[in-house]
Amino acid sequence: GTSRAASGTATAELRRRLENELEDIRGAGTWKNERIIASRQGPHLRLAGGGAAGILNFCANNYLGLSSHPEVIRAAVEALEKFGAGLSSVRFICGTQSIHKDLEEKIARFHQREDAILYASCFDANAGIFEALLTPEDAVLSDELNHASIIDGIRLCKANKYRYKHMDMQDLEAKLQDAQKHRLRLVATDGAFSMDGDIAPLREICQLAQKYDALVFIDECHATGFLGPNGRGTDELLGVMDKVTIINSTLGKALGGAAGGYTTGPKPLIDLLRQRSRPYLFSNSLPPAVVGCASKALDLLMESNAIAQSMAAKTQRFRSKMTAAGFTISGKDHPICPVMLGDARLAAVMAEDMLNRGIYVIGFSYPVVPKGKARIRVQISAVHSDEDIDRCVEAFTEVGRKHGALP
């Protein structure tokens, strides 16, 4: 009885502390509600309890519109029927099917690299690479605004850690100079930064890496499939495909939108990850339907660059019209278009009011972005029409004036 009473007291104390913390989040205006979608992912949605599918969706990572592409869906169904619902196993025990090896080969070919390895997510890929590759003799130099999964992956490794100012090449060079005392130096950066829509200066990073004999790693989750002439990413866009050593990216955004991630690069590195990368060794294999989706998405991209190239004009249309209306849009020439507002409550209230006008967007605030830099992140998709974009801008203008974000 005493033991149960003690346990009950501990549970009550935990509940009290958690409820106080949750109340603080609500009070700060940073509470994140999850809206329930009752239709396919796409440019037009139906929300649960929201009636007809008349909501315009401007907050998905569905850059190429492939999440609901009929050929992608058909490929998933065919893989499900042929290879089953899942493997009930990790890869090295009895979880590798021919479609997994085929997709890895296709990813490597798409990125023009030697080999590739699949993960359950790019978060897992980032969690798995630094610990396996770097030792206490090595150094990793990370952009201060890198994605949380890169930060967490670096925390797991025992390398000497340097953080350089966001896209600041002088600071990176200073830290590379200091890191010369270490055996191996790895510069880690997002290719495209998801919160601000800006693109890493990869040419300059690669020049510094060559000068100081370092390797370059990029996370391409918000670039793969649509940046560059053939959608291969920021290294293709900036002409440094032969100078970037390692790429991590996702299958869960432009490449079908389901799940999964990968690392692609030198074959010995990929072989080492199969032996040492903990998220790979201890996670179930990607489900066949997910593999089928991603494989078909890559087929579509490698057959034609038309889908990838359709992004540029639509992105420019939104950015130019919003700027003309008086909004500040962060980043440059990327379909991530953050509407900078500063105040967390303003971002949340404006996003809710936009939904009332049939536009689905989300306000981002601390801890997702720094305090004082709240924004509504708009994401353009290849399947948005010009009319969709214009309607979104009109709604932003109305809501912005209503809440004082515009004069």
Short mmCIF file of C-alpha atoms in Angstrom, two decimals:
data_model
loop_
_atom_site.label_atom_id
_atom_site.label_comp_id
_atom_site.label_asym_id
_atom_site.label_seq_id
_atom_site.Cartn_x
_atom_site.Cartn_y
_atom_site.Cartn_z
CA GLY A 1 0.00 0.00 0.00
CA THR A 2 2.81 2.39 0.87
CA SER A 3 4.49 1.71 -2.44
CA ARG A 4 1.28 2.43 -4.38
CA ALA A 5 0.73 5.62 -2.39
CA ALA A 6 4.27 6.80 -3.17
CA SER A 7 3.76 5.98 -6.82
CA GLY A 8 0.45 7.85 -6.80
CA THR A 9 2.12 10.91 -5.24
CA ALA A 10 4.87 10.89 -7.87
CA THR A 11 2.32 10.58 -10.65
CA ALA A 12 0.25 13.45 -9.23
CA GLU A 13 3.36 15.63 -8.99
CA LEU A 14 4.30 14.78 -12.59
CA ARG A 15 0.79 15.61 -13.78
CA ARG A 16 0.86 18.95 -11.95
CA ARG A 17 4.24 19.89 -13.43
CA LEU A 18 3.22 18.89 -16.95
CA GLU A 19 -0.08 20.78 -16.77
CA ASN A 20 1.75 23.91 -15.60
CA GLU A 21 4.22 23.60 -18.49
CA LEU A 22 1.38 23.12 -21.00
CA GLU A 23 -0.40 26.16 -19.60
CA ASP A 24 2.78 28.19 -20.08
CA ILE A 25 2.84 27.15 -23.74
CA ARG A 26 -0.78 28.21 -24.20
CA GLY A 27 -0.11 31.48 -22.40
CA ALA A 28 2.83 32.27 -24.67
CA GLY A 29 0.64 31.83 -27.74
CA THR A 30 2.84 29.03 -29.10
CA TRP A 31 0.38 26.12 -28.69
CA LYS A 32 0.33 23.97 -31.82
CA ASN A 33 -3.02 22.54 -32.83
CA GLU A 34 -3.19 19.61 -35.24
CA ARG A 35 -5.89 20.01 -37.85
CA ILE A 36 -7.37 16.77 -39.12
CA ILE A 37 -7.43 16.25 -42.89
CA ALA A 38 -10.29 14.14 -44.24
CA SER A 39 -9.02 13.88 -47.83
CA ARG A 40 -5.86 13.19 -49.80
CA GLN A 41 -2.87 15.47 -49.49
CA GLY A 42 -2.98 18.00 -52.32
CA PRO A 43 -3.53 21.64 -53.25
CA HIS A 44 -7.19 21.35 -52.23
CA LEU A 45 -8.22 19.69 -48.97
CA ARG A 46 -11.24 18.76 -46.94
CA LEU A 47 -10.73 19.14 -43.20
CA ALA A 48 -12.60 16.95 -40.73
CA GLY A 49 -15.90 18.67 -40.00
CA GLY A 50 -15.11 21.24 -42.67
CA GLY A 51 -17.58 20.25 -45.37
CA ALA A 52 -16.53 20.21 -49.02
CA ALA A 53 -12.94 19.94 -50.22
CA GLY A 54 -12.66 23.67 -50.75
CA ILE A 55 -9.66 24.49 -48.56
CA LEU A 56 -6.54 25.66 -50.40
CA ASN A 57 -3.47 23.99 -48.89
CA PHE A 58 -0.34 26.14 -48.69
CA CYS A 59 1.57 24.46 -45.88
CA ALA A 60 2.58 20.98 -47.12
CA ASN A 61 6.02 19.83 -48.27
CA ASN A 62 4.29 18.33 -51.31
CA TYR A 63 6.51 20.40 -53.60
CA LEU A 64 5.87 18.46 -56.81
CA GLY A 65 2.31 17.38 -56.09
CA LEU A 66 3.33 13.71 -56.20
CA SER A 67 1.59 12.71 -52.95
CA SER A 68 -1.61 12.15 -54.91
CA HIS A 69 -0.15 11.50 -58.36
CA PRO A 70 -2.07 8.57 -59.90
CA GLU A 71 1.07 6.74 -61.06
CA VAL A 72 2.68 7.08 -57.63
CA ILE A 73 -0.44 5.72 -55.93
CA ARG A 74 -0.67 2.86 -58.42
CA ALA A 75 2.98 1.95 -57.80
CA ALA A 76 2.28 1.81 -54.05
CA VAL A 77 -0.70 -0.49 -54.54
CA GLU A 78 1.29 -2.80 -56.81
CA ALA A 79 4.17 -3.00 -54.30
CA LEU A 80 1.71 -3.67 -51.47
CA GLU A 81 0.08 -6.51 -53.36
CA LYS A 82 3.37 -8.07 -54.51
CA PHE A 83 5.60 -7.59 -51.46
CA GLY A 84 3.12 -7.31 -48.56
CA ALA A 85 2.38 -4.74 -45.86
CA GLY A 86 5.79 -4.85 -44.18
CA LEU A 87 8.83 -6.95 -43.35
CA SER A 88 8.45 -7.34 -39.57
CA SER A 89 12.21 -7.12 -39.40
CA VAL A 90 15.29 -4.97 -39.68
CA ARG A 91 17.27 -5.08 -42.90
CA PHE A 92 20.18 -7.38 -41.94
CA ILE A 93 17.99 -10.11 -40.42
CA CYS A 94 15.26 -10.74 -42.99
CA GLY A 95 14.07 -7.29 -44.00
CA THR A 96 15.71 -6.60 -47.35
CA GLN A 97 13.67 -7.09 -50.50
CA SER A 98 14.67 -6.59 -54.12
CA ILE A 99 12.71 -3.33 -54.23
CA HIS A 100 14.86 -1.88 -51.41
CA LYS A 101 18.05 -2.57 -53.36
CA ASP A 102 16.49 -1.26 -56.57
CA LEU A 103 15.48 2.01 -54.89
CA GLU A 104 18.93 2.48 -53.35
CA GLU A 105 20.52 2.02 -56.76
CA LYS A 106 18.06 4.50 -58.27
CA ILE A 107 18.76 7.11 -55.56
CA ALA A 108 22.52 6.83 -56.15
CA ARG A 109 22.01 7.19 -59.91
CA PHE A 110 19.73 10.19 -59.45
CA HIS A 111 22.31 11.98 -57.30
CA GLN A 112 25.22 10.67 -59.41
CA ARG A 113 26.82 9.03 -56.38
CA GLU A 114 28.33 5.57 -55.82
CA ASP A 115 25.77 4.05 -53.45
CA ALA A 116 22.85 4.80 -51.13
CA ILE A 117 21.26 3.43 -47.96
CA LEU A 118 17.60 3.71 -46.91
CA TYR A 119 16.31 4.77 -43.49
CA ALA A 120 12.87 5.03 -41.92
CA SER A 121 13.23 8.83 -42.12
CA CYS A 122 15.83 11.48 -42.86
CA PHE A 123 15.79 12.22 -39.13
CA ASP A 124 17.13 8.67 -38.70
CA ALA A 125 19.67 9.19 -41.49
CA ASN A 126 20.97 12.32 -39.71
CA ALA A 127 20.93 10.52 -36.36
CA GLY A 128 22.91 7.64 -37.82
CA ILE A 129 25.73 9.17 -39.85
CA PHE A 130 27.80 11.39 -37.55
CA GLU A 131 28.26 8.81 -34.79
CA ALA A 132 29.28 6.13 -37.29
CA LEU A 133 31.65 8.37 -39.27
CA LEU A 134 33.32 10.68 -36.73
CA THR A 135 35.54 9.90 -33.73
CA PRO A 136 37.07 12.06 -30.94
CA GLU A 137 39.97 12.70 -33.31
CA ASP A 138 37.66 14.43 -35.82
CA ALA A 139 35.72 17.69 -36.07
CA VAL A 140 32.29 18.66 -37.38
CA LEU A 141 31.41 22.25 -38.30
CA SER A 142 27.68 22.95 -38.37
CA ASP A 143 25.62 25.96 -39.51
CA GLU A 144 23.82 27.40 -36.47
CA LEU A 145 20.43 27.15 -38.22
CA ASN A 146 20.75 23.55 -39.35
CA HIS A 147 17.72 21.30 -39.02
CA ALA A 148 17.05 19.82 -35.58
CA SER A 149 17.87 16.32 -36.80
CA ILE A 150 21.39 17.41 -37.83
CA ILE A 151 21.87 19.03 -34.43
CA ASP A 152 20.66 15.88 -32.65
CA GLY A 153 22.82 13.64 -34.85
CA ILE A 154 25.91 15.72 -34.07
CA ARG A 155 25.13 15.58 -30.34
CA LEU A 156 25.32 11.79 -30.53
CA CYS A 157 28.84 11.70 -31.92
CA LYS A 158 32.11 12.24 -30.01
CA ALA A 159 33.75 14.54 -32.55
CA ASN A 160 34.89 18.05 -31.67
CA LYS A 161 31.94 20.34 -32.39
CA TYR A 162 32.03 23.78 -34.00
CA ARG A 163 29.00 25.93 -34.79
CA TYR A 164 29.43 28.70 -37.33
CA LYS A 165 27.15 31.70 -37.86
CA HIS A 166 24.37 31.16 -40.38
CA MET A 167 25.85 31.13 -43.89
CA ASP A 168 28.77 33.26 -42.64
CA MET A 169 31.81 32.19 -44.63
CA GLN A 170 34.26 34.31 -42.62
CA ASP A 171 33.18 32.57 -39.44
CA LEU A 172 33.30 29.15 -41.13
CA GLU A 173 36.85 29.84 -42.35
CA ALA A 174 37.97 30.91 -38.88
CA LYS A 175 36.59 27.72 -37.40
CA LEU A 176 38.12 25.59 -40.17
CA GLN A 177 41.47 27.15 -39.34
CA ASP A 178 41.00 26.22 -35.69
CA ALA A 179 39.90 22.71 -36.64
CA GLN A 180 43.11 21.96 -38.57
CA LYS A 181 44.44 20.23 -35.45
CA HIS A 182 41.86 17.46 -35.89
CA ARG A 183 42.22 14.42 -38.15
CA LEU A 184 39.09 14.76 -40.30
CA ARG A 185 36.93 17.87 -40.76
CA LEU A 186 33.30 17.67 -41.90
CA VAL A 187 31.26 20.77 -42.78
CA ALA A 188 27.55 20.05 -42.26
CA THR A 189 24.81 22.27 -43.67
CA ASP A 190 21.26 22.22 -44.90
CA GLY A 191 21.16 22.73 -48.65
CA ALA A 192 17.95 24.75 -48.31
CA PHE A 193 16.95 25.95 -44.84
CA SER A 194 13.37 25.01 -44.11
CA MET A 195 12.39 27.85 -41.78
CA ASP A 196 13.80 30.77 -43.80
CA GLY A 197 13.73 29.50 -47.38
CA ASP A 198 17.36 30.50 -48.00
CA ILE A 199 19.94 28.40 -49.83
CA ALA A 200 23.39 27.56 -48.47
CA PRO A 201 26.33 29.18 -50.32
CA LEU A 202 27.64 25.81 -51.41
CA ARG A 203 30.18 27.17 -53.90
CA GLU A 204 31.91 29.12 -51.16
CA ILE A 205 31.57 26.26 -48.66
CA CYS A 206 33.16 23.84 -51.13
CA GLN A 207 35.98 26.29 -51.87
CA LEU A 208 36.76 26.59 -48.16
CA ALA A 209 36.51 22.82 -47.74
CA GLN A 210 39.03 22.34 -50.54
CA LYS A 211 41.35 25.00 -49.07
CA TYR A 212 41.30 23.39 -45.61
CA ASP A 213 41.04 19.76 -46.72
CA ALA A 214 37.55 19.18 -45.32
CA LEU A 215 34.53 17.14 -46.42
CA VAL A 216 31.09 18.59 -47.16
CA PHE A 217 27.79 17.10 -46.00
CA ILE A 218 24.41 18.53 -47.01
CA ASP A 219 20.86 17.79 -45.92
CA GLU A 220 18.68 18.12 -49.03
CA CYS A 221 15.21 17.48 -47.62
CA HIS A 222 13.92 20.83 -48.89
CA ALA A 223 15.76 20.67 -52.21
CA THR A 224 15.63 17.13 -53.62
CA GLY A 225 13.28 16.85 -56.56
CA PHE A 226 12.87 20.49 -57.53
CA LEU A 227 16.02 22.61 -57.11
CA GLY A 228 18.50 22.56 -59.99
CA PRO A 229 17.86 22.03 -63.71
CA ASN A 230 16.91 18.37 -63.17
CA GLY A 231 15.71 18.58 -59.57
CA ARG A 232 18.81 16.96 -58.11
CA GLY A 233 19.19 19.61 -55.42
CA THR A 234 21.29 22.52 -54.32
CA ASP A 235 24.58 20.94 -55.39
CA GLU A 236 23.23 20.72 -58.96
CA LEU A 237 21.71 24.22 -58.72
CA LEU A 238 25.08 25.69 -57.72
CA GLY A 239 27.27 23.47 -59.88
CA VAL A 240 29.16 21.60 -57.13
CA MET A 241 27.88 18.04 -57.49
CA ASP A 242 31.46 16.77 -57.72
CA LYS A 243 32.54 18.63 -54.57
CA VAL A 244 29.87 17.52 -52.07
CA THR A 245 30.85 14.23 -50.44
CA ILE A 246 27.69 13.16 -48.59
CA ILE A 247 23.99 13.86 -49.14
CA ASN A 248 21.16 13.01 -46.77
CA SER A 249 17.60 13.55 -47.92
CA THR A 250 14.02 12.40 -47.57
CA LEU A 251 11.42 10.44 -49.49
CA GLY A 252 8.70 12.09 -47.40
CA LYS A 253 8.49 15.45 -49.14
CA ALA A 254 8.88 15.93 -52.91
CA LEU A 255 9.54 12.24 -53.62
CA GLY A 256 6.05 10.90 -53.02
CA GLY A 257 5.43 12.37 -49.59
CA ALA A 258 5.08 9.09 -47.68
CA ALA A 259 8.08 8.44 -45.41
CA GLY A 260 11.69 7.36 -45.49
CA GLY A 261 15.10 8.94 -45.88
CA TYR A 262 18.53 8.06 -47.18
CA THR A 263 22.24 8.73 -47.28
CA THR A 264 24.09 8.70 -50.60
CA GLY A 265 27.81 9.07 -51.18
CA PRO A 266 31.02 7.00 -51.43
CA LYS A 267 30.44 3.25 -51.36
CA PRO A 268 32.80 2.57 -48.43
CA LEU A 269 30.81 5.05 -46.33
CA ILE A 270 27.52 3.36 -47.24
CA ASP A 271 29.04 -0.05 -46.44
CA LEU A 272 30.16 1.28 -43.03
CA LEU A 273 26.69 2.66 -42.28
CA ARG A 274 25.18 -0.79 -42.95
CA GLN A 275 27.52 -2.16 -40.27
CA ARG A 276 27.52 0.65 -37.71
CA SER A 277 24.56 3.04 -38.11
CA ARG A 278 22.24 2.38 -35.18
CA PRO A 279 18.98 3.76 -36.68
CA TYR A 280 19.57 1.52 -39.71
CA LEU A 281 20.48 -1.58 -37.72
CA PHE A 282 17.64 -1.28 -35.20
CA SER A 283 14.70 0.03 -37.27
CA ASN A 284 12.26 -1.93 -39.37
CA SER A 285 12.68 -1.90 -43.14
CA LEU A 286 10.72 0.65 -45.13
CA PRO A 287 7.26 -0.75 -46.02
CA PRO A 288 6.97 -1.91 -49.64
CA ALA A 289 4.21 0.59 -50.45
CA VAL A 290 6.48 3.47 -49.38
CA VAL A 291 9.32 2.07 -51.48
CA GLY A 292 6.99 1.77 -54.46
CA CYS A 293 5.87 5.40 -54.11
CA ALA A 294 9.39 6.78 -53.94
CA SER A 295 10.66 4.62 -56.78
CA LYS A 296 7.92 5.84 -59.12
CA ALA A 297 8.50 9.45 -58.07
CA LEU A 298 12.16 9.12 -59.04
CA ASP A 299 11.17 7.53 -62.35
CA LEU A 300 8.96 10.52 -63.14
CA LEU A 301 11.75 12.96 -62.29
CA MET A 302 14.38 11.15 -64.32
CA GLU A 303 12.08 10.86 -67.33
CA SER A 304 11.42 14.60 -67.48
CA ASN A 305 12.39 17.79 -65.65
CA ALA A 306 9.07 19.46 -66.54
CA ILE A 307 7.55 19.05 -63.05
CA ALA A 308 10.67 20.35 -61.30
CA GLN A 309 10.92 23.34 -63.64
CA SER A 310 7.28 24.32 -63.12
CA MET A 311 8.10 25.46 -59.59
CA ALA A 312 10.13 28.56 -60.44
CA ALA A 313 7.40 30.68 -62.07
CA LYS A 314 4.82 29.85 -59.39
CA THR A 315 7.25 30.64 -56.59
CA GLN A 316 8.15 33.96 -58.21
CA ARG A 317 4.47 34.83 -58.67
CA PHE A 318 3.71 34.41 -54.98
CA ARG A 319 6.86 36.15 -53.72
CA SER A 320 6.49 39.17 -56.00
CA LYS A 321 2.78 39.67 -55.28
CA MET A 322 3.24 39.36 -51.51
CA THR A 323 6.17 41.78 -51.53
CA ALA A 324 4.14 44.25 -53.59
CA ALA A 325 1.35 43.99 -50.99
CA GLY A 326 3.81 45.06 -48.29
CA PHE A 327 4.81 41.77 -46.65
CA THR A 328 8.38 40.74 -45.88
CA ILE A 329 9.16 37.32 -47.38
CA SER A 330 12.29 35.59 -46.14
CA GLY A 331 14.63 33.61 -48.38
CA LYS A 332 15.08 33.83 -52.11
CA ASP A 333 13.72 31.87 -55.09
CA HIS A 334 12.61 28.92 -52.95
CA PRO A 335 9.04 27.58 -52.70
CA ILE A 336 9.33 27.93 -48.93
CA CYS A 337 8.05 31.49 -48.53
CA PRO A 338 8.09 32.59 -44.86
CA VAL A 339 5.81 35.59 -44.25
CA MET A 340 7.73 37.30 -41.45
CA LEU A 341 5.52 38.72 -38.67
CA GLY A 342 7.67 38.66 -35.53
CA ASP A 343 4.92 38.22 -32.94
CA ALA A 344 3.85 34.65 -32.09
CA ARG A 345 0.26 35.57 -31.25
CA LEU A 346 -0.10 37.55 -34.48
CA ALA A 347 1.15 34.60 -36.51
CA ALA A 348 -1.30 32.22 -34.80
CA VAL A 349 -4.30 34.56 -35.10
CA MET A 350 -3.59 35.39 -38.74
CA ALA A 351 -3.22 31.71 -39.62
CA GLU A 352 -6.58 30.96 -38.01
CA ASP A 353 -8.21 33.84 -39.86
CA MET A 354 -6.69 32.63 -43.13
CA LEU A 355 -8.35 29.27 -42.58
CA ASN A 356 -11.67 31.03 -42.11
CA ARG A 357 -11.09 32.40 -45.62
CA GLY A 358 -10.37 28.93 -47.00
CA ILE A 359 -6.54 29.11 -46.94
CA TYR A 360 -4.72 26.49 -44.87
CA VAL A 361 -1.43 27.88 -43.51
CA ILE A 362 0.37 27.46 -40.20
CA GLY A 363 2.03 29.98 -37.89
CA PHE A 364 5.54 29.07 -36.72
CA SER A 365 6.88 30.34 -33.41
CA TYR A 366 9.35 29.44 -30.68
CA PRO A 367 10.80 26.83 -30.22
CA VAL A 368 10.46 25.95 -33.92
CA VAL A 369 11.94 29.36 -34.81
CA PRO A 370 13.82 31.87 -32.59
CA LYS A 371 11.83 34.12 -30.27
CA GLY A 372 10.75 37.32 -32.01
CA LYS A 373 10.91 35.72 -35.45
CA ALA A 374 7.45 34.18 -35.72
CA ARG A 375 6.14 33.74 -39.23
CA ILE A 376 3.55 32.02 -41.37
CA ARG A 377 5.43 29.65 -43.63
CA VAL A 378 3.79 29.35 -47.03
CA GLN A 379 4.87 26.51 -49.31
CA ILE A 380 4.22 26.57 -53.03
CA SER A 381 3.53 23.35 -54.93
CA ALA A 382 3.81 22.56 -58.62
CA VAL A 383 0.11 21.69 -58.59
CA HIS A 384 -1.04 25.10 -57.35
CA SER A 385 -2.70 27.08 -60.13
CA ASP A 386 -2.11 30.79 -60.71
CA GLU A 387 -5.65 31.34 -59.43
CA ASP A 388 -4.81 29.44 -56.21
CA ILE A 389 -1.79 31.65 -55.63
CA ASP A 390 -3.68 34.87 -56.32
CA ARG A 391 -6.47 33.84 -53.95
CA CYS A 392 -3.90 33.18 -51.22
CA VAL A 393 -2.30 36.61 -51.69
CA GLU A 394 -5.70 38.32 -51.57
CA ALA A 395 -6.57 36.54 -48.32
CA PHE A 396 -3.20 37.47 -46.77
CA THR A 397 -3.76 41.11 -47.72
CA GLU A 398 -7.22 41.19 -46.14
CA VAL A 399 -6.09 39.44 -42.95
CA GLY A 400 -2.90 41.47 -42.71
CA ARG A 401 -4.82 44.73 -42.80
CA LYS A 402 -7.35 43.47 -40.30
CA HIS A 403 -4.67 42.59 -37.73
CA GLY A 404 -2.32 45.51 -38.34
CA ALA A 405 0.41 43.58 -40.14
CA LEU A 406 -0.17 45.88 -43.14
CA PRO A 407 -1.00 49.59 -43.16
#
